[in-house]
mmCIF file of C-alpha atoms in Angstrom:
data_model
loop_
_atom_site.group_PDB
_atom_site.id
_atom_site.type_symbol
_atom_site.label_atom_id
_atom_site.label_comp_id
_atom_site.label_asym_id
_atom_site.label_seq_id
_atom_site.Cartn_x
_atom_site.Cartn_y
_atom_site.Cartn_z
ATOM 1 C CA UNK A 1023 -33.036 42.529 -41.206
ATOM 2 C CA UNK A 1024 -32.984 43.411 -37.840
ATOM 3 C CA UNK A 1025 -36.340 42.188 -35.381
ATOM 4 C CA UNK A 1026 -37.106 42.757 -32.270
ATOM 5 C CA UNK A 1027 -39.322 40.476 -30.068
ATOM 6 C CA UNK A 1028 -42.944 40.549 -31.688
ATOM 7 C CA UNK A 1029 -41.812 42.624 -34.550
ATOM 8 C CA UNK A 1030 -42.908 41.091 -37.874
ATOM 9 C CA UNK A 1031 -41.833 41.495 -41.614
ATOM 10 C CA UNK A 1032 -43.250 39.742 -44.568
ATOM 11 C CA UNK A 1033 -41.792 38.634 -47.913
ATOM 12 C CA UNK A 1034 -43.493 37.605 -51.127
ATOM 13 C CA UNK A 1035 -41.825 35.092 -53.577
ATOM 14 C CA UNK A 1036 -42.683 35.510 -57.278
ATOM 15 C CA UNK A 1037 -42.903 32.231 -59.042
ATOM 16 C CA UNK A 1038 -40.374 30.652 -59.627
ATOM 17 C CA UNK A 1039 -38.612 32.153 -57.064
ATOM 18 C CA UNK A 1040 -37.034 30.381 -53.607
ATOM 19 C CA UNK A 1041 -35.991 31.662 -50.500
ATOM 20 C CA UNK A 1042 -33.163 30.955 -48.207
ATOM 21 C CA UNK A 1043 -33.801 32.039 -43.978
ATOM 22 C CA UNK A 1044 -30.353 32.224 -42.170
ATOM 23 C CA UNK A 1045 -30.521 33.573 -38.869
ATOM 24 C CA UNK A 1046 -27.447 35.642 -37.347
ATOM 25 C CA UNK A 1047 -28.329 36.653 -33.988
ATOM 26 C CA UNK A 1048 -31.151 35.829 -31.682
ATOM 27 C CA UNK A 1049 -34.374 33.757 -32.544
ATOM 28 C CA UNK A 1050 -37.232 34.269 -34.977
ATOM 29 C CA UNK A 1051 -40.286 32.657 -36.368
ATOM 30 C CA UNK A 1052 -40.201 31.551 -40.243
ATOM 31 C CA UNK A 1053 -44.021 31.169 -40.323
ATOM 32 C CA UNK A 1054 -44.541 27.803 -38.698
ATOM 33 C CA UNK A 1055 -41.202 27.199 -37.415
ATOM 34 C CA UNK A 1056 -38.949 28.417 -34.892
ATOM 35 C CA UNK A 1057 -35.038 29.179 -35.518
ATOM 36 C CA UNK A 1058 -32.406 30.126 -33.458
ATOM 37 C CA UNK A 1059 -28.867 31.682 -33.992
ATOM 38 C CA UNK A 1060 -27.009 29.428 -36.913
ATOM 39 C CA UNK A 1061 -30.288 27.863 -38.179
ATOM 40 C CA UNK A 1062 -30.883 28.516 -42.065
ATOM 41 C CA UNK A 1063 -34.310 27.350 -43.622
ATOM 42 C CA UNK A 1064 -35.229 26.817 -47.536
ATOM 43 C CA UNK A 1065 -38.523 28.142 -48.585
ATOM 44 C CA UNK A 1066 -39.965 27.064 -52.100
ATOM 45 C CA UNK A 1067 -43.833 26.654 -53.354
ATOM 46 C CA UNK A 1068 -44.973 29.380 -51.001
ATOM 47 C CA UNK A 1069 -45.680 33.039 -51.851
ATOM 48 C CA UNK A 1070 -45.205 34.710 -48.772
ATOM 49 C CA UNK A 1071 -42.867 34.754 -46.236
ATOM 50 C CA UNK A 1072 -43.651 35.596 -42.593
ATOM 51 C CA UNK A 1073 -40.655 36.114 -39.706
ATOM 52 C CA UNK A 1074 -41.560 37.601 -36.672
ATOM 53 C CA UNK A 1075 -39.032 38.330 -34.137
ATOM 54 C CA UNK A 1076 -38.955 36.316 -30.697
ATOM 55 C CA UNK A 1077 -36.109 37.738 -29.077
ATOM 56 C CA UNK A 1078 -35.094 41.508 -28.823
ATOM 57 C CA UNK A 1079 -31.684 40.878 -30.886
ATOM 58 C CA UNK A 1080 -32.572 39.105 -33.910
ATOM 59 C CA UNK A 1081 -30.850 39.052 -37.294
ATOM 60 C CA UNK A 1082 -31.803 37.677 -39.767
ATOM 61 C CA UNK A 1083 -30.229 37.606 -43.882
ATOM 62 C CA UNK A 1084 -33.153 36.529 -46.337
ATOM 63 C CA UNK A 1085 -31.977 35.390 -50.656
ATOM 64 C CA UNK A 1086 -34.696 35.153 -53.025
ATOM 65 C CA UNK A 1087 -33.561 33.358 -55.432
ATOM 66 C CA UNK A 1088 -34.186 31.739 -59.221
ATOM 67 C CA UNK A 1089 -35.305 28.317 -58.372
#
Protein backbone atom coordinates (compact mmCIF):
# COMPACT_ATOMS: atom_id res chain seq x y z
CA UNK A 1 0.00 0.00 0.00
CA UNK A 2 1.06 3.16 -1.01
CA UNK A 3 0.14 6.52 1.57
CA UNK A 4 0.61 9.72 1.26
CA UNK A 5 0.97 12.22 4.19
CA UNK A 6 -2.53 12.23 6.07
CA UNK A 7 -3.89 9.54 3.91
CA UNK A 8 -5.42 6.73 6.00
CA UNK A 9 -6.39 2.99 5.37
CA UNK A 10 -7.89 0.61 7.79
CA UNK A 11 -7.68 -3.17 8.23
CA UNK A 12 -9.86 -5.55 10.20
CA UNK A 13 -8.42 -8.84 11.68
CA UNK A 14 -10.87 -11.76 12.01
CA UNK A 15 -10.21 -13.81 15.06
CA UNK A 16 -7.76 -15.61 15.18
CA UNK A 17 -6.05 -13.76 12.82
CA UNK A 18 -2.50 -11.57 13.31
CA UNK A 19 -0.99 -8.98 11.47
CA UNK A 20 2.49 -8.17 10.49
CA UNK A 21 3.29 -3.92 9.60
CA UNK A 22 6.61 -3.65 7.57
CA UNK A 23 7.25 -0.38 6.27
CA UNK A 24 9.25 0.10 2.83
CA UNK A 25 9.53 3.64 2.18
CA UNK A 26 8.76 6.72 4.16
CA UNK A 27 6.93 6.89 7.63
CA UNK A 28 3.45 5.93 8.80
CA UNK A 29 1.31 5.64 11.83
CA UNK A 30 0.24 1.93 13.00
CA UNK A 31 -2.52 3.33 15.27
CA UNK A 32 -0.60 4.45 18.31
CA UNK A 33 2.79 4.16 17.06
CA UNK A 34 5.01 5.73 14.70
CA UNK A 35 7.36 3.73 12.11
CA UNK A 36 9.79 4.68 9.82
CA UNK A 37 11.51 3.04 6.73
CA UNK A 38 12.77 -0.71 7.93
CA UNK A 39 10.48 -0.80 11.02
CA UNK A 40 8.04 -3.95 11.02
CA UNK A 41 5.32 -4.17 13.86
CA UNK A 42 3.20 -7.42 15.05
CA UNK A 43 -0.41 -6.82 15.65
CA UNK A 44 -2.49 -9.59 17.54
CA UNK A 45 -5.79 -9.23 19.94
CA UNK A 46 -6.96 -6.20 18.01
CA UNK A 47 -9.64 -6.08 15.28
CA UNK A 48 -8.76 -3.22 13.39
CA UNK A 49 -5.91 -1.87 12.00
CA UNK A 50 -5.35 1.87 11.43
CA UNK A 51 -2.08 3.35 9.27
CA UNK A 52 -2.18 6.69 8.24
CA UNK A 53 0.48 8.08 6.16
CA UNK A 54 2.99 10.82 7.62
CA UNK A 55 5.17 11.37 4.85
CA UNK A 56 4.23 11.81 1.08
CA UNK A 57 6.25 8.48 0.04
CA UNK A 58 5.14 5.82 2.22
CA UNK A 59 5.03 2.07 1.62
CA UNK A 60 3.90 0.00 3.45
CA UNK A 61 3.37 -4.35 3.00
CA UNK A 62 0.61 -5.57 5.57
CA UNK A 63 0.21 -10.12 6.25
CA UNK A 64 -2.77 -11.20 7.98
CA UNK A 65 -2.07 -14.12 9.12
CA UNK A 66 -3.39 -17.55 11.08
CA UNK A 67 -2.23 -16.90 14.53
Amino acid sequence: TSLREGETVNHQLADGRVAWVQVARGSVQLNDRSLTAGDGATVAQLEQIVLQGTSNDAEVLLFDMVA
